[in-house]
Amino acid sequence: QKEVEQDPGPLSVPEGAIVSLNCTYSNSAFQYFMWYRQYSRKGPELLMYTYSSGNKEDGRFTAQVDKSSKYISLFIRDSQPSDSATYLCAMSGGRSSASKIIFGSGTRLSIRP
Amino acid sequence: NAGVMQNPRHLVRRRGQEARLRCSPMKGHSHVYWYRQLPEEGLKFMVYLQKENIIDESGMPKERFSAEFPKEGPSILRIQQVVRGDSAAYFCASSPGTSEDNEQFFGPGTRLTVL
């Protein structure tokens, strides 16, 4: 079993729709949860960074963490064609830079104009 | 402030040759991480380095792969005697090392193709 499971998609939605992306994990030691966006043939770019359970909102993006269920989500409101990319969930066990990050395999998202 | 820089962006090698991938961290960053991304897969951690020290190499294959981050100059990921299975995108990330936040900034990657 992988430490982090993520549906690879592809996921295609019309412009303006709400997008829900999810990951599950098995390691209860994970404390820090991240979402990265990766455009084709580019490096990953950090979108959201949350600690422990709860919600965090940043513009059109909301990240949710449910540690009891080992489940994290990213919601994108009013989706735009420019949001089309691969979204990677990621997590680590510690806060310091010494903690390696474990990534999901990524969900490919396409927003149709 | 320039971001993380990697070169070359594309590298083609024949089986048995050596590949050297370079990473210059963001200005002021002293921690470097290398990840590998196989087609249709997520990023897999390989190694974490600080200046002149390897901190965590738990993701590095046992043979043919090595990494360094010298006092001066970029971090180098070296792959000896490459095989077709080494074909992948290799990403470098850096972090400040002075803050408690584990925010890693990624470079554009080096795409290695082994013929």
PDB file of C-alpha atoms in Angstrom:
ATOM      1  CA  GLN A   1       0.000   0.000   0.000  1.00  0.00           C
ATOM      2  CA  LYS A   2       1.296   3.441  -0.928  1.00  0.00           C
ATOM      3  CA  GLU A   3       1.701   5.955   1.902  1.00  0.00           C
ATOM      4  CA  VAL A   4      -0.306   8.512  -0.068  1.00  0.00           C
ATOM      5  CA  GLU A   5      -3.099   7.617  -2.496  1.00  0.00           C
ATOM      6  CA  GLN A   6      -4.422  10.044  -5.079  1.00  0.00           C
ATOM      7  CA  ASP A   7      -6.811   9.440  -7.970  1.00  0.00           C
ATOM      8  CA  PRO A   8      -4.848  10.201 -11.161  1.00  0.00           C
ATOM      9  CA  GLY A   9      -7.905  11.366 -13.099  1.00  0.00           C
ATOM     10  CA  PRO A  10      -8.090  12.884 -15.590  1.00  0.00           C
ATOM     11  CA  LEU A  11     -10.794  15.162 -14.241  1.00  0.00           C
ATOM     12  CA  SER A  12     -12.574  17.464 -16.694  1.00  0.00           C
ATOM     13  CA  VAL A  13     -15.044  20.139 -15.549  1.00  0.00           C
ATOM     14  CA  PRO A  14     -16.617  23.227 -17.172  1.00  0.00           C
ATOM     15  CA  GLU A  15     -15.311  26.683 -16.411  1.00  0.00           C
ATOM     16  CA  GLY A  16     -16.836  28.123 -13.244  1.00  0.00           C
ATOM     17  CA  ALA A  17     -17.435  24.747 -11.590  1.00  0.00           C
ATOM     18  CA  ILE A  18     -16.248  23.849  -8.113  1.00  0.00           C
ATOM     19  CA  VAL A  19     -13.445  21.300  -8.224  1.00  0.00           C
ATOM     20  CA  SER A  20     -12.769  18.817  -5.439  1.00  0.00           C
ATOM     21  CA  LEU A  21      -9.432  17.003  -5.306  1.00  0.00           C
ATOM     22  CA  ASN A  22      -8.672  14.418  -2.633  1.00  0.00           C
ATOM     23  CA  CYS A  23      -5.968  12.255  -1.136  1.00  0.00           C
ATOM     24  CA  THR A  24      -5.879   9.576   1.515  1.00  0.00           C
ATOM     25  CA  TYR A  25      -2.853   8.532   3.518  1.00  0.00           C
ATOM     26  CA  SER A  26      -1.843   5.743   5.846  1.00  0.00           C
ATOM     27  CA  ASN A  27       0.915   7.220   8.012  1.00  0.00           C
ATOM     28  CA  SER A  28      -0.555   8.815  11.123  1.00  0.00           C
ATOM     29  CA  ALA A  29       2.762  10.601  11.753  1.00  0.00           C
ATOM     30  CA  PHE A  30       2.073  13.093   8.974  1.00  0.00           C
ATOM     31  CA  GLN A  31       1.489  16.540  10.432  1.00  0.00           C
ATOM     32  CA  TYR A  32       1.995  18.920   7.519  1.00  0.00           C
ATOM     33  CA  PHE A  33      -0.104  18.796   4.392  1.00  0.00           C
ATOM     34  CA  MET A  34       0.503  20.564   1.114  1.00  0.00           C
ATOM     35  CA  TRP A  35      -0.954  20.945  -2.342  1.00  0.00           C
ATOM     36  CA  TYR A  36       1.277  21.627  -5.324  1.00  0.00           C
ATOM     37  CA  ARG A  37       0.273  22.593  -8.842  1.00  0.00           C
ATOM     38  CA  GLN A  38       2.385  21.403 -11.744  1.00  0.00           C
ATOM     39  CA  TYR A  39       1.940  22.638 -15.282  1.00  0.00           C
ATOM     40  CA  SER A  40       3.114  20.430 -18.106  1.00  0.00           C
ATOM     41  CA  ARG A  41       6.905  20.149 -18.245  1.00  0.00           C
ATOM     42  CA  LYS A  42       7.370  22.566 -15.338  1.00  0.00           C
ATOM     43  CA  GLY A  43       8.392  22.219 -11.703  1.00  0.00           C
ATOM     44  CA  PRO A  44       5.770  21.918  -8.930  1.00  0.00           C
ATOM     45  CA  GLU A  45       4.562  25.145  -7.375  1.00  0.00           C
ATOM     46  CA  LEU A  46       3.310  25.275  -3.775  1.00  0.00           C
ATOM     47  CA  LEU A  47      -0.364  26.296  -3.537  1.00  0.00           C
ATOM     48  CA  MET A  48      -1.451  25.565   0.010  1.00  0.00           C
ATOM     49  CA  TYR A  49       0.272  24.516   3.237  1.00  0.00           C
ATOM     50  CA  THR A  50      -1.680  23.412   6.315  1.00  0.00           C
ATOM     51  CA  TYR A  51      -0.813  22.014   9.684  1.00  0.00           C
ATOM     52  CA  SER A  52      -2.892  19.283  11.321  1.00  0.00           C
ATOM     53  CA  SER A  53      -6.684  19.149  10.969  1.00  0.00           C
ATOM     54  CA  GLY A  54      -8.867  22.007   9.820  1.00  0.00           C
ATOM     55  CA  ASN A  55      -9.492  24.304   6.901  1.00  0.00           C
ATOM     56  CA  LYS A  56      -7.390  26.953   5.242  1.00  0.00           C
ATOM     57  CA  GLU A  57      -8.608  29.357   2.588  1.00  0.00           C
ATOM     58  CA  ASP A  58      -6.593  31.393   0.097  1.00  0.00           C
ATOM     59  CA  GLY A  59      -8.585  33.173  -2.591  1.00  0.00           C
ATOM     60  CA  ARG A  60     -10.401  30.589  -4.693  1.00  0.00           C
ATOM     61  CA  PHE A  61      -8.579  27.704  -3.000  1.00  0.00           C
ATOM     62  CA  THR A  62      -9.578  25.906   0.217  1.00  0.00           C
ATOM     63  CA  ALA A  63      -7.581  23.094   1.768  1.00  0.00           C
ATOM     64  CA  GLN A  64      -9.158  20.702   4.270  1.00  0.00           C
ATOM     65  CA  VAL A  65      -7.466  18.157   6.486  1.00  0.00           C
ATOM     66  CA  ASP A  66      -9.276  15.435   8.428  1.00  0.00           C
ATOM     67  CA  LYS A  67      -6.635  13.572  10.390  1.00  0.00           C
ATOM     68  CA  SER A  68      -9.159  11.214  11.991  1.00  0.00           C
ATOM     69  CA  SER A  69     -10.050   9.895   8.529  1.00  0.00           C
ATOM     70  CA  LYS A  70      -6.560  10.421   7.071  1.00  0.00           C
ATOM     71  CA  TYR A  71      -8.136  12.394   4.265  1.00  0.00           C
ATOM     72  CA  ILE A  72      -7.214  15.735   2.717  1.00  0.00           C
ATOM     73  CA  SER A  73      -8.995  17.813   0.109  1.00  0.00           C
ATOM     74  CA  LEU A  74      -8.420  20.819  -2.108  1.00  0.00           C
ATOM     75  CA  PHE A  75     -11.408  22.800  -3.371  1.00  0.00           C
ATOM     76  CA  ILE A  76     -11.148  25.250  -6.252  1.00  0.00           C
ATOM     77  CA  ARG A  77     -14.048  27.687  -6.631  1.00  0.00           C
ATOM     78  CA  ASP A  78     -14.954  29.464  -9.868  1.00  0.00           C
ATOM     79  CA  SER A  79     -12.489  27.293 -11.770  1.00  0.00           C
ATOM     80  CA  GLN A  80     -10.663  28.882 -14.710  1.00  0.00           C
ATOM     81  CA  PRO A  81      -8.996  27.354 -17.788  1.00  0.00           C
ATOM     82  CA  SER A  82      -5.680  28.547 -16.311  1.00  0.00           C
ATOM     83  CA  ASP A  83      -6.273  26.115 -13.421  1.00  0.00           C
ATOM     84  CA  SER A  84      -5.754  23.220 -15.849  1.00  0.00           C
ATOM     85  CA  ALA A  85      -2.720  21.389 -14.482  1.00  0.00           C
ATOM     86  CA  THR A  86      -1.716  18.379 -12.423  1.00  0.00           C
ATOM     87  CA  TYR A  87      -2.361  18.790  -8.705  1.00  0.00           C
ATOM     88  CA  LEU A  88      -0.126  16.927  -6.286  1.00  0.00           C
ATOM     89  CA  CYS A  89      -0.964  16.399  -2.641  1.00  0.00           C
ATOM     90  CA  ALA A  90       2.039  16.109  -0.355  1.00  0.00           C
ATOM     91  CA  MET A  91       2.717  15.604   3.324  1.00  0.00           C
ATOM     92  CA  SER A  92       5.507  15.372   5.848  1.00  0.00           C
ATOM     93  CA  GLY A  93       5.958  14.289   9.408  1.00  0.00           C
ATOM     94  CA  GLY A  94       7.755  17.287  10.785  1.00  0.00           C
ATOM     95  CA  ARG A  95       7.835  21.018  10.431  1.00  0.00           C
ATOM     96  CA  SER A  96      11.532  21.513   9.994  1.00  0.00           C
ATOM     97  CA  SER A  97      13.301  21.471   6.702  1.00  0.00           C
ATOM     98  CA  ALA A  98      14.750  18.106   7.714  1.00  0.00           C
ATOM     99  CA  SER A  99      11.453  16.406   6.956  1.00  0.00           C
ATOM    100  CA  LYS A 100      11.204  14.854   3.531  1.00  0.00           C
ATOM    101  CA  ILE A 101       7.976  15.310   1.640  1.00  0.00           C
ATOM    102  CA  ILE A 102       5.910  12.365   0.417  1.00  0.00           C
ATOM    103  CA  PHE A 103       3.885  13.120  -2.718  1.00  0.00           C
ATOM    104  CA  GLY A 104       0.744  11.620  -4.169  1.00  0.00           C
ATOM    105  CA  SER A 105       0.869  10.606  -7.805  1.00  0.00           C
ATOM    106  CA  GLY A 106      -1.087  13.683  -8.922  1.00  0.00           C
ATOM    107  CA  THR A 107      -4.536  14.357 -10.406  1.00  0.00           C
ATOM    108  CA  ARG A 108      -4.669  15.785 -13.901  1.00  0.00           C
ATOM    109  CA  LEU A 109      -7.325  18.520 -14.059  1.00  0.00           C
ATOM    110  CA  SER A 110      -8.760  20.098 -17.201  1.00  0.00           C
ATOM    111  CA  ILE A 111     -11.106  23.102 -17.105  1.00  0.00           C
ATOM    112  CA  ARG A 112     -13.211  23.398 -20.268  1.00  0.00           C
ATOM    113  CA  PRO A 113     -13.943  26.984 -21.422  1.00  0.00           C
TER     114      PRO A 113
ATOM    115  CA  ASN B   1      15.549  37.051  -6.711  1.00  0.00           C
ATOM    116  CA  ALA B   2      16.142  34.161  -9.062  1.00  0.00           C
ATOM    117  CA  GLY B   3      14.412  30.910  -8.272  1.00  0.00           C
ATOM    118  CA  VAL B   4      15.936  27.467  -8.131  1.00  0.00           C
ATOM    119  CA  MET B   5      17.962  26.863 -11.248  1.00  0.00           C
ATOM    120  CA  GLN B   6      18.671  23.522 -12.835  1.00  0.00           C
ATOM    121  CA  ASN B   7      20.778  22.637 -15.816  1.00  0.00           C
ATOM    122  CA  PRO B   8      20.741  21.202 -18.268  1.00  0.00           C
ATOM    123  CA  ARG B   9      16.986  21.253 -18.847  1.00  0.00           C
ATOM    124  CA  HIS B  10      17.237  18.290 -21.178  1.00  0.00           C
ATOM    125  CA  LEU B  11      19.931  15.637 -21.198  1.00  0.00           C
ATOM    126  CA  VAL B  12      20.287  12.686 -23.535  1.00  0.00           C
ATOM    127  CA  ARG B  13      22.661   9.877 -22.688  1.00  0.00           C
ATOM    128  CA  ARG B  14      23.357   6.445 -24.118  1.00  0.00           C
ATOM    129  CA  ARG B  15      23.273   3.397 -21.872  1.00  0.00           C
ATOM    130  CA  GLY B  16      26.478   3.126 -19.860  1.00  0.00           C
ATOM    131  CA  GLN B  17      27.325   6.835 -19.948  1.00  0.00           C
ATOM    132  CA  GLU B  18      27.347   9.172 -16.968  1.00  0.00           C
ATOM    133  CA  ALA B  19      24.768  11.878 -16.296  1.00  0.00           C
ATOM    134  CA  ARG B  20      25.493  14.975 -14.184  1.00  0.00           C
ATOM    135  CA  LEU B  21      22.595  17.160 -13.129  1.00  0.00           C
ATOM    136  CA  ARG B  22      23.173  20.535 -11.497  1.00  0.00           C
ATOM    137  CA  CYS B  23      21.062  22.543  -9.109  1.00  0.00           C
ATOM    138  CA  SER B  24      21.636  26.056  -7.821  1.00  0.00           C
ATOM    139  CA  PRO B  25      19.341  26.803  -4.865  1.00  0.00           C
ATOM    140  CA  MET B  26      17.553  30.066  -4.323  1.00  0.00           C
ATOM    141  CA  LYS B  27      19.691  32.821  -2.874  1.00  0.00           C
ATOM    142  CA  GLY B  28      20.011  32.390   0.861  1.00  0.00           C
ATOM    143  CA  HIS B  29      18.883  28.758   0.826  1.00  0.00           C
ATOM    144  CA  SER B  30      21.243  26.202   2.304  1.00  0.00           C
ATOM    145  CA  HIS B  31      19.104  23.054   2.024  1.00  0.00           C
ATOM    146  CA  VAL B  32      18.716  21.111  -1.209  1.00  0.00           C
ATOM    147  CA  TYR B  33      16.475  18.160  -2.034  1.00  0.00           C
ATOM    148  CA  TRP B  34      16.435  15.957  -5.126  1.00  0.00           C
ATOM    149  CA  TYR B  35      13.285  14.215  -6.382  1.00  0.00           C
ATOM    150  CA  ARG B  36      12.647  11.946  -9.341  1.00  0.00           C
ATOM    151  CA  GLN B  37       9.416  11.882 -11.324  1.00  0.00           C
ATOM    152  CA  LEU B  38       8.751   8.940 -13.581  1.00  0.00           C
ATOM    153  CA  PRO B  39       6.133   9.321 -16.343  1.00  0.00           C
ATOM    154  CA  GLU B  40       2.582   9.466 -14.933  1.00  0.00           C
ATOM    155  CA  GLU B  41       3.872   9.240 -11.365  1.00  0.00           C
ATOM    156  CA  GLY B  42       4.341  11.644  -8.502  1.00  0.00           C
ATOM    157  CA  LEU B  43       7.644  12.901  -7.206  1.00  0.00           C
ATOM    158  CA  LYS B  44       9.770  10.472  -5.229  1.00  0.00           C
ATOM    159  CA  PHE B  45      12.235  11.792  -2.677  1.00  0.00           C
ATOM    160  CA  MET B  46      15.837  10.832  -3.334  1.00  0.00           C
ATOM    161  CA  VAL B  47      18.204  12.803  -1.120  1.00  0.00           C
ATOM    162  CA  TYR B  48      18.412  15.810   1.196  1.00  0.00           C
ATOM    163  CA  LEU B  49      21.651  17.774   1.521  1.00  0.00           C
ATOM    164  CA  GLN B  50      23.006  20.743   3.364  1.00  0.00           C
ATOM    165  CA  LYS B  51      26.301  22.378   2.459  1.00  0.00           C
ATOM    166  CA  GLU B  52      28.960  19.639   2.448  1.00  0.00           C
ATOM    167  CA  ASN B  53      26.663  17.160   4.224  1.00  0.00           C
ATOM    168  CA  ILE B  54      24.214  14.468   3.179  1.00  0.00           C
ATOM    169  CA  ILE B  55      21.385  14.546   5.718  1.00  0.00           C
ATOM    170  CA  ASP B  56      19.008  11.898   4.349  1.00  0.00           C
ATOM    171  CA  GLU B  57      19.695   9.638   1.386  1.00  0.00           C
ATOM    172  CA  SER B  58      17.009   7.088   2.114  1.00  0.00           C
ATOM    173  CA  GLY B  59      15.475   7.492  -1.350  1.00  0.00           C
ATOM    174  CA  MET B  60      18.672   7.050  -3.332  1.00  0.00           C
ATOM    175  CA  PRO B  61      19.205   3.812  -5.243  1.00  0.00           C
ATOM    176  CA  LYS B  62      22.011   1.857  -3.632  1.00  0.00           C
ATOM    177  CA  GLU B  63      24.192   1.788  -6.724  1.00  0.00           C
ATOM    178  CA  ARG B  64      25.240   4.217  -9.460  1.00  0.00           C
ATOM    179  CA  PHE B  65      23.619   7.300  -7.866  1.00  0.00           C
ATOM    180  CA  SER B  66      25.435   9.899  -5.785  1.00  0.00           C
ATOM    181  CA  ALA B  67      24.844  13.486  -4.744  1.00  0.00           C
ATOM    182  CA  GLU B  68      26.901  16.303  -3.355  1.00  0.00           C
ATOM    183  CA  PHE B  69      26.458  19.913  -2.302  1.00  0.00           C
ATOM    184  CA  PRO B  70      29.909  21.446  -1.981  1.00  0.00           C
ATOM    185  CA  LYS B  71      30.795  24.541  -0.014  1.00  0.00           C
ATOM    186  CA  GLU B  72      31.043  26.472  -3.265  1.00  0.00           C
ATOM    187  CA  GLY B  73      28.989  25.845  -6.372  1.00  0.00           C
ATOM    188  CA  PRO B  74      25.820  23.974  -7.224  1.00  0.00           C
ATOM    189  CA  SER B  75      24.523  20.672  -5.936  1.00  0.00           C
ATOM    190  CA  ILE B  76      25.283  17.788  -8.288  1.00  0.00           C
ATOM    191  CA  LEU B  77      23.278  14.606  -8.802  1.00  0.00           C
ATOM    192  CA  ARG B  78      25.453  12.055 -10.554  1.00  0.00           C
ATOM    193  CA  ILE B  79      24.228   8.897 -12.234  1.00  0.00           C
ATOM    194  CA  GLN B  80      26.883   6.480 -13.414  1.00  0.00           C
ATOM    195  CA  GLN B  81      26.383   3.866 -16.130  1.00  0.00           C
ATOM    196  CA  VAL B  82      22.867   5.025 -16.925  1.00  0.00           C
ATOM    197  CA  VAL B  83      20.179   2.528 -17.933  1.00  0.00           C
ATOM    198  CA  ARG B  84      16.888   3.093 -19.728  1.00  0.00           C
ATOM    199  CA  GLY B  85      15.009   2.941 -16.435  1.00  0.00           C
ATOM    200  CA  ASP B  86      16.814   6.101 -15.308  1.00  0.00           C
ATOM    201  CA  SER B  87      14.859   8.109 -17.898  1.00  0.00           C
ATOM    202  CA  ALA B  88      12.782  10.547 -15.832  1.00  0.00           C
ATOM    203  CA  ALA B  89      12.430  14.162 -14.790  1.00  0.00           C
ATOM    204  CA  TYR B  90      14.731  15.061 -11.918  1.00  0.00           C
ATOM    205  CA  PHE B  91      13.679  17.996  -9.775  1.00  0.00           C
ATOM    206  CA  CYS B  92      15.681  19.911  -7.262  1.00  0.00           C
ATOM    207  CA  ALA B  93      14.098  21.916  -4.450  1.00  0.00           C
ATOM    208  CA  SER B  94      15.604  24.258  -1.894  1.00  0.00           C
ATOM    209  CA  SER B  95      14.538  25.662   1.442  1.00  0.00           C
ATOM    210  CA  PRO B  96      15.969  28.355   3.707  1.00  0.00           C
ATOM    211  CA  GLY B  97      17.016  26.112   6.552  1.00  0.00           C
ATOM    212  CA  THR B  98      16.614  28.979   8.986  1.00  0.00           C
ATOM    213  CA  SER B  99      12.859  29.017   9.360  1.00  0.00           C
ATOM    214  CA  GLU B 100      10.729  26.304  10.871  1.00  0.00           C
ATOM    215  CA  ASP B 101       8.524  26.064   7.828  1.00  0.00           C
ATOM    216  CA  ASN B 102       9.164  23.159   5.511  1.00  0.00           C
ATOM    217  CA  GLU B 103       8.420  25.103   2.348  1.00  0.00           C
ATOM    218  CA  GLN B 104      10.437  23.751  -0.521  1.00  0.00           C
ATOM    219  CA  PHE B 105      10.767  25.701  -3.765  1.00  0.00           C
ATOM    220  CA  PHE B 106      11.201  23.630  -6.885  1.00  0.00           C
ATOM    221  CA  GLY B 107      13.296  24.179  -9.959  1.00  0.00           C
ATOM    222  CA  PRO B 108      12.104  23.511 -13.530  1.00  0.00           C
ATOM    223  CA  GLY B 109      13.651  20.052 -13.616  1.00  0.00           C
ATOM    224  CA  THR B 110      16.109  18.185 -15.831  1.00  0.00           C
ATOM    225  CA  ARG B 111      14.581  15.687 -18.220  1.00  0.00           C
ATOM    226  CA  LEU B 112      16.940  12.778 -18.694  1.00  0.00           C
ATOM    227  CA  THR B 113      16.466  10.470 -21.656  1.00  0.00           C
ATOM    228  CA  VAL B 114      18.559   7.325 -21.883  1.00  0.00           C
ATOM    229  CA  LEU B 115      18.781   5.820 -25.344  1.00  0.00           C
TER     230      LEU B 115
END
